[in-house]
Coordinates of C-alpha atoms in Angstrom, one line a residue:
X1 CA 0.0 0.0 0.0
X2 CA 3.3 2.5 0.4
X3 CA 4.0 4.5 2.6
X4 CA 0.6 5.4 4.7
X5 CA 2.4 5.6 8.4
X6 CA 0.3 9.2 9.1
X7 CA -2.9 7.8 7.5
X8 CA -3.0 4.3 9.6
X9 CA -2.5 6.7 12.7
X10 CA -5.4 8.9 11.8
X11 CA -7.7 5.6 11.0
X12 CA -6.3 3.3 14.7
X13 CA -6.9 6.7 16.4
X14 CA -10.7 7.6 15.1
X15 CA -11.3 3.6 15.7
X16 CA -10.0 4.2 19.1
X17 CA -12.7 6.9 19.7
X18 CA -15.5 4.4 18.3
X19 CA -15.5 3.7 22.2
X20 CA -16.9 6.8 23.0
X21 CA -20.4 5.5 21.8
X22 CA -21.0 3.1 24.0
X23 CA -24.0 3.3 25.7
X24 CA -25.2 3.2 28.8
X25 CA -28.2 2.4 30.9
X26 CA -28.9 5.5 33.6
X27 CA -32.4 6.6 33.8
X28 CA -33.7 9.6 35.0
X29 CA -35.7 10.7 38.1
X30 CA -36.1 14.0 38.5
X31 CA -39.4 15.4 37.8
X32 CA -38.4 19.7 37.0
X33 CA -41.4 20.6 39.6
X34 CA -42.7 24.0 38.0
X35 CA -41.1 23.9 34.6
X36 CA -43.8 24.0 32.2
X37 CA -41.2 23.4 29.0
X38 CA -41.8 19.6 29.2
X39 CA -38.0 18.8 28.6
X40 CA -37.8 15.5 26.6
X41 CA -33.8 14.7 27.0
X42 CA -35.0 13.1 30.0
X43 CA -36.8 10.2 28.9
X44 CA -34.0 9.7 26.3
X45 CA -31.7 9.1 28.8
X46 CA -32.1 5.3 28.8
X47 CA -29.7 4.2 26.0
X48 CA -27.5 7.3 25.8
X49 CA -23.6 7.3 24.6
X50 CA -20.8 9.6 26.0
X51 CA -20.9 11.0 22.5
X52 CA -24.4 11.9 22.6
X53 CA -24.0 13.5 26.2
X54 CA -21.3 15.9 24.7
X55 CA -23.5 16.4 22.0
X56 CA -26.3 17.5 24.2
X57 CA -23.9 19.8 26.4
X58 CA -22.2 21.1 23.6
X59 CA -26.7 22.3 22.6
X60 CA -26.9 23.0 26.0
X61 CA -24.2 25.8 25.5
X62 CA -25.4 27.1 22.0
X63 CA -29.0 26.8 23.5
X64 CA -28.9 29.3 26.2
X65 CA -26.0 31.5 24.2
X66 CA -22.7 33.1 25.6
X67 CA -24.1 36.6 26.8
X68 CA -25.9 34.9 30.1
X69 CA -21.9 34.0 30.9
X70 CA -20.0 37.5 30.2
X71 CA -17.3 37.5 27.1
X72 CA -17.4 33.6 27.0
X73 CA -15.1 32.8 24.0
X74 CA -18.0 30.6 22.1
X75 CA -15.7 28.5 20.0
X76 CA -13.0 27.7 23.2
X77 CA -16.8 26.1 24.8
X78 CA -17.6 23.7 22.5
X79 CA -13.9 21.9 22.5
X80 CA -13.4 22.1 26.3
X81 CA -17.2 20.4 26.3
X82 CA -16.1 18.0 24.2
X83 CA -12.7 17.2 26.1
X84 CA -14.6 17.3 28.9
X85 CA -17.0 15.2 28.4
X86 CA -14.3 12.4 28.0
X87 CA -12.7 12.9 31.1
X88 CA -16.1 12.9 33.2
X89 CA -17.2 9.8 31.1
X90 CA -19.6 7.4 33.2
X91 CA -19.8 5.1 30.6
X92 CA -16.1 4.5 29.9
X93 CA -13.9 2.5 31.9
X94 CA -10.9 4.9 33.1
X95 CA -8.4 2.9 30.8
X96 CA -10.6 3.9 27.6
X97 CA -10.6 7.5 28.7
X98 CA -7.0 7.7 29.6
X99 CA -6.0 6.1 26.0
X100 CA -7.8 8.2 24.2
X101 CA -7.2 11.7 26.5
X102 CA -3.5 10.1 26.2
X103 CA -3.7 9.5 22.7
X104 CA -5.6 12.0 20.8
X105 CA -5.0 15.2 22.8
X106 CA -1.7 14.6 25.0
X107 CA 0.4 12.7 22.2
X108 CA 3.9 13.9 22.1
X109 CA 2.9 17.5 24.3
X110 CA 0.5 18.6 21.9
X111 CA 0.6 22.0 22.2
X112 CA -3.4 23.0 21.8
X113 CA -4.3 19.4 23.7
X114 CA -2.1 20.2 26.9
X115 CA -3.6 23.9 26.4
X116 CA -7.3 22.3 26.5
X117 CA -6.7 19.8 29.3
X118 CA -5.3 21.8 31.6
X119 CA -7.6 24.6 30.8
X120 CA -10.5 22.2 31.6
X121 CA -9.0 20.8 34.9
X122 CA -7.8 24.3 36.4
X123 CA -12.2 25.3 35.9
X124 CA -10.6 28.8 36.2
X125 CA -11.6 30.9 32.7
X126 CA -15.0 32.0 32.0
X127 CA -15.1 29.0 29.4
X128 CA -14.3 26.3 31.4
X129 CA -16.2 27.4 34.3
X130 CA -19.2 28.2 31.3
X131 CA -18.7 24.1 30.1
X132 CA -18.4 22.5 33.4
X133 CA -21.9 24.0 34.3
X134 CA -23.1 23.3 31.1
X135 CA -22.1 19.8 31.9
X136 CA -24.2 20.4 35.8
X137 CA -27.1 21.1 33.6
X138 CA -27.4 18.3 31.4
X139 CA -26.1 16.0 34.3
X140 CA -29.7 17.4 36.2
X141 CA -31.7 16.9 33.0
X142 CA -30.8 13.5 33.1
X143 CA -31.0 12.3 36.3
X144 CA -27.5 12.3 37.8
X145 CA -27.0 15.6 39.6
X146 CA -29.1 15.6 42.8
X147 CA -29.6 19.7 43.1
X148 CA -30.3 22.3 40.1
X149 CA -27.1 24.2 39.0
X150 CA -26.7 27.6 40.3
X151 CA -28.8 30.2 38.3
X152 CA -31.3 27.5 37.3
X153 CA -34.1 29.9 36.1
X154 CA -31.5 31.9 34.0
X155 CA -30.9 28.8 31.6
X156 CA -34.1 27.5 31.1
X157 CA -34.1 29.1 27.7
X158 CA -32.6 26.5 26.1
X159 CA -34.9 24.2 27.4
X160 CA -37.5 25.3 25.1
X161 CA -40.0 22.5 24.1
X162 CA -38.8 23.2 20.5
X163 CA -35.1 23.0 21.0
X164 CA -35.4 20.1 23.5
X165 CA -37.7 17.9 21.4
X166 CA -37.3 19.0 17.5
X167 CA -33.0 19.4 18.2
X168 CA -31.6 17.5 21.0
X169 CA -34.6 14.7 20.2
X170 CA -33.9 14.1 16.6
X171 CA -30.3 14.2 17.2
X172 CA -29.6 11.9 19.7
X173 CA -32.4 9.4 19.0
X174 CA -33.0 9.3 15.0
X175 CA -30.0 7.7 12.9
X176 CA -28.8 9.4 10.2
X177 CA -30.7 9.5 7.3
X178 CA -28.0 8.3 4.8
X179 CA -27.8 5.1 7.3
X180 CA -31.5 4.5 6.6
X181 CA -31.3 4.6 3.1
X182 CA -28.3 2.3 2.7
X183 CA -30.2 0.4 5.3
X184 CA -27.2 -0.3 7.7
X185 CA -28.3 -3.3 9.9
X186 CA -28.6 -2.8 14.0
X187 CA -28.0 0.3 15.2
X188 CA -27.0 3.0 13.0
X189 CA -24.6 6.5 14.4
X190 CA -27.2 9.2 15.0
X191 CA -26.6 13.0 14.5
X192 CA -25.0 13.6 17.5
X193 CA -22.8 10.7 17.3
X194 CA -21.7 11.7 13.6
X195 CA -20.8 15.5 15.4
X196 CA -18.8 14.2 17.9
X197 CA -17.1 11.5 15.6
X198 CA -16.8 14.7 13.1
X199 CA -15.1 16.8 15.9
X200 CA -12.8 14.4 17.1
X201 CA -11.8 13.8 13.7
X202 CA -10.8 16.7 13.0
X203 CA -8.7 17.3 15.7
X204 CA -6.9 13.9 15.1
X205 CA -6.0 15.3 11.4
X206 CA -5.1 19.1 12.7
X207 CA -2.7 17.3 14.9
X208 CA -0.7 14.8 12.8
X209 CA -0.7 16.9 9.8
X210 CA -0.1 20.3 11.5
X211 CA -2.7 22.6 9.9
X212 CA -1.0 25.9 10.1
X213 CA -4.3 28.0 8.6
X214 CA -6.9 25.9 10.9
X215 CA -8.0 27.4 14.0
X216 CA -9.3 24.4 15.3
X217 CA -11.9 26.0 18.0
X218 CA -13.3 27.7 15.4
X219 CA -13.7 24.5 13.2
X220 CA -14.9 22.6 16.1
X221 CA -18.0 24.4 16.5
X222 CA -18.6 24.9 12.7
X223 CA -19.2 20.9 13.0
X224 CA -21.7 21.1 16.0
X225 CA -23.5 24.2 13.7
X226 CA -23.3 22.6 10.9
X227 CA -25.9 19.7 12.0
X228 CA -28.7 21.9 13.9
X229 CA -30.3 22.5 10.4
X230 CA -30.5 19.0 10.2
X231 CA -31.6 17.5 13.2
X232 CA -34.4 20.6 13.6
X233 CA -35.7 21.0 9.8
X234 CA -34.1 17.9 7.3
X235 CA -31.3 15.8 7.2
X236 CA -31.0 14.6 3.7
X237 CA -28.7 11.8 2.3
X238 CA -25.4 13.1 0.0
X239 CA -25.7 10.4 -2.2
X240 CA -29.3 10.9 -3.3
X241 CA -30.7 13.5 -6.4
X242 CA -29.3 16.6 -5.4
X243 CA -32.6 18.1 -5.6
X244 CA -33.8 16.8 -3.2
X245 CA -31.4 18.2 -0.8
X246 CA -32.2 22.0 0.7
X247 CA -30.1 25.2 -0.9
X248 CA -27.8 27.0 1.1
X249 CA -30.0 30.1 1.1
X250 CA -32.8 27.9 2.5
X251 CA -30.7 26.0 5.0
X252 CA -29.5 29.5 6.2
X253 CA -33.3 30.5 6.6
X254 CA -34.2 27.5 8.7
X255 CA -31.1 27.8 10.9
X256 CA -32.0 32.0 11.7
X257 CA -35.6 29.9 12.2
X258 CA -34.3 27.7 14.6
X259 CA -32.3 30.6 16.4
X260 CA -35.8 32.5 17.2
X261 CA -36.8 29.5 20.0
X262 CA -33.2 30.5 21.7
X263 CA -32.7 33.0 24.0
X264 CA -30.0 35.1 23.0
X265 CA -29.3 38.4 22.9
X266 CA -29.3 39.8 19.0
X267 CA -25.4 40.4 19.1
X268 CA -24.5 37.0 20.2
X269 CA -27.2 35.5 17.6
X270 CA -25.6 37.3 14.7
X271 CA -22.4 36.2 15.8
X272 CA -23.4 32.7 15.7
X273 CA -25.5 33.1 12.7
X274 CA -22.5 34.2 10.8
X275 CA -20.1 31.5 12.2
X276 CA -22.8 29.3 10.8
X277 CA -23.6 30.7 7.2
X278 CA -19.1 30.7 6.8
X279 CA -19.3 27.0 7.7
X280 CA -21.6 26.1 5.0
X281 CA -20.0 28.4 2.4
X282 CA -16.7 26.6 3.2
X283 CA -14.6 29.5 2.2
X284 CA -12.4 30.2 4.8
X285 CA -9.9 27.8 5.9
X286 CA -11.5 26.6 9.0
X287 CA -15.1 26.0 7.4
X288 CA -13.5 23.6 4.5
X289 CA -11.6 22.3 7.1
X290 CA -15.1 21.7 9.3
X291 CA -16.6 20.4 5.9
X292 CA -13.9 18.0 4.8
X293 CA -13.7 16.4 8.2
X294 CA -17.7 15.8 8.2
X295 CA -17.9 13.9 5.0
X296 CA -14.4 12.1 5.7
X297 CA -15.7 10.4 8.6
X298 CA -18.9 9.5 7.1
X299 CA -16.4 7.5 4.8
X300 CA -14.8 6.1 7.6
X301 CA -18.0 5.4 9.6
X302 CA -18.9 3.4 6.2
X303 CA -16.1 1.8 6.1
X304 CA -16.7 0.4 9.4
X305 CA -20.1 -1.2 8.9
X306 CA -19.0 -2.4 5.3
X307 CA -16.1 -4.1 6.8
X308 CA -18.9 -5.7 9.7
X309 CA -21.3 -6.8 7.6
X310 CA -23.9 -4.3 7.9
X311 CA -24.4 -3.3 4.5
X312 CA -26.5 -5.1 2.1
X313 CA -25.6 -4.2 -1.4
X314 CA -28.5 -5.5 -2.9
X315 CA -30.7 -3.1 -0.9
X316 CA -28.5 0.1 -1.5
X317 CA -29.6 3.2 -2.7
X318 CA -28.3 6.4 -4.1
X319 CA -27.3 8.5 -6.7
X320 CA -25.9 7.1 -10.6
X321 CA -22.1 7.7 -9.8
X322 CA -22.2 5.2 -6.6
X323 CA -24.6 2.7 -8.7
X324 CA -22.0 2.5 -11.6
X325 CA -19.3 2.0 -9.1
X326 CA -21.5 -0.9 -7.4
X327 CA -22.4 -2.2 -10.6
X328 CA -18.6 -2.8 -11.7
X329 CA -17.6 -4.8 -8.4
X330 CA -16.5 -2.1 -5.6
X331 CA -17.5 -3.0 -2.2
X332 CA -19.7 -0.4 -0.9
X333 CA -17.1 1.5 1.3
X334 CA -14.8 1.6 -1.8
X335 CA -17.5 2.9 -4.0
X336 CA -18.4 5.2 -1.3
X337 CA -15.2 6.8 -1.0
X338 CA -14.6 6.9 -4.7
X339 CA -17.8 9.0 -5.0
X340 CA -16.6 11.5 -2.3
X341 CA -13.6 12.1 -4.2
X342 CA -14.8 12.7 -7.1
X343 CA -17.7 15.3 -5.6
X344 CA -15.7 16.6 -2.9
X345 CA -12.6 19.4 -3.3
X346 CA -10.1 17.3 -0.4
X347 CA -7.1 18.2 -0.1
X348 CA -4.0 15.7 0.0
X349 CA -4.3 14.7 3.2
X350 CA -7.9 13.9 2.9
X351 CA -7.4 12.0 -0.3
X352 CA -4.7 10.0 1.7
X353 CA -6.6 8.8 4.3
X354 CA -9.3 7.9 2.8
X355 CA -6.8 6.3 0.4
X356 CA -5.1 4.3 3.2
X357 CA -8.7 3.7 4.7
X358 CA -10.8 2.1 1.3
X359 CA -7.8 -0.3 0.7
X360 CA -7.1 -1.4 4.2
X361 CA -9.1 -4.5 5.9
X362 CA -9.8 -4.6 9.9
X363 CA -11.7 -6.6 12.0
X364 CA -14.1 -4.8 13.8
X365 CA -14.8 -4.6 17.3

């Protein structure tokens, strides 16, 4: 296969984090006396992975917006949620956190990894302080934190019966819809999982291949932006008739929609709004970085249930490039990533690892 030493590490370390969606079995008991928003994460809670619960913190955050917590650096929240998240793991086994803290953040004194992990475990800036309540929140939500958070009444904005059941619903219980229309057997990666996968990605391939134009905060919560539209309006397959997929003017439309059930003050929503509408432009370095990571690990997520068995390709569906690939012999993981090569603009590094990834053979767990 030549010389793929960075791309293997890239694939063994995003199979490493395949862990993090593991799910476990808490359920909830609190009963929010006096809250008349009917928050439905709770009865979720049965069945939910560590990915999921950063997803939903990570919500939590964007839900209730940065201006209730001072000059909270928005982007900094979202990767010290997601760092954090792994640390306070209840579903992992402290050997799985520690080799995957170890391995994707601390790995050879990683500059912005150290700069995160201590960041996190010091609590003492206005974002770490703003995540680990975040994390008190959805820790009450769900069950596992005996007393409301300080402040209670002054986050019950994101709580709204919209957000909580149209977003935070339909992303951490609903698979993806590409996964339904390729009609991957068992239990396919929902929303949230594919965000967090997406995220962790992405800082996996900013560290080995040393990104100089990336600002990785930044990118990191492109990718949690980047799926609101579709977990709240329409999540539509990439491999089916264009067409039938929504415009960027109209996606841009729903997602200043969804921002109208949020709390914010009109400052902090613009500044979202137009963190958003760069991500799905992809012009600037960070949102084609946030874009290329998103549709790579879809690849590699496919990869995965090809190489399990979970893919029928009798019963597959999509658009005429994948079928012609299909028809001539390709596996569907090779046909897959064939098609995003020819329809997305990676760069090298991409290209590589999804490379290393269609020709390789694993056994997985």
């Amino acid at each position: 296969m030549g010389n793929y030493k960075n791309e293997q590490k890239v694939f063994e370390q995003y199979l490493l984090c395949q862990d993090l969606k593991r799910v476990c079995t808490t359920s909830s008991t609190n009963s929010f006396e006096g809250y008349e928003g009917d928050y439905r994460y709770t009865r979720l809670i049965h069945g939910v992975s560590t990915a999921q619960r950063i997803f939903a913190t990570q919500m939590i955050a964007i839900g209730r917006g940065y201006g209730w917590y001072g000059s909270v650096n928005k982007e900094r929240v979202s990767a010290l949620l997601l760092l954090g998240g792994i640390i306070e793991s209840e579903e992992l086994c402290p050997e799985i956190t520690d080799s995957i803290i170890d391995n994707i953040f601390l790995e050879n004194n990683w500059k912005w990894g150290n700069d995160l992990f201590e960041e996190y475990l010091a609590g003492k800036s206005p974002e770490a302080i703003y995540a680990r309540y975040c994390m008190d929140v959805e820790r009450f939500w769900s069950g596992r934190f005996p007393t409301r958070p300080r402040d209670w009444d002054e986050m019950l904005g994101c709580g709204s019966p919209y957000f909580s059941q149209r977003v935070l619903r339909n992303a951490i219980e609903k698979p993806r819809a590409g996964w339904l229309v390729w009609h991957v057997d068992g239990d396919a990666d929902t929303i949230a999982d594919h965000t967090v996968m997406t995220q962790l990605l992405a800082i996996i391939m900013k560290k080995i291949y040393r990104y100089a134009d990336v600002n990785l905060d930044r990118a990191l919560m492109m990718i949690d932006l980047h799926d609101l539209v579709a977990a709240s309006v329409k999540d539509v397959p990439i491999s089916k008739d264009p067409g039938a997929r929504l415009s960027l003017d109209a996606k841009s439309a729903a997602f200043s929609e969804l921002m109208t059930h949020l709390s914010w003050g009109g400052i902090q929503v613009k500044r979202i709004k137009d963190l958003y509408d760069e991500a799905q432009v992809g012009k600037s370095f960070d949102a084609e970085f946030a874009v290329h990571a998103g549709r790579c690990e879809t690849s590699l997520q496919m990869k995965i249930y090809d190489e399990a068995g979970r893919v029928d390709p009798e019963s597959a569906e999509g658009g005429t490039i994948l079928q012609n690939l299909l028809a001539v012999g390709f596996r569907i993981s090779e046909a897959w990533i064939l098609y995003d090569q020819k329809t997305v603009n990676y760069d090298e590094n991409f290209i590589r690892v999804t490379d290393y990834v269609r020709r390789t053979t694993f056994q997985p767990q």
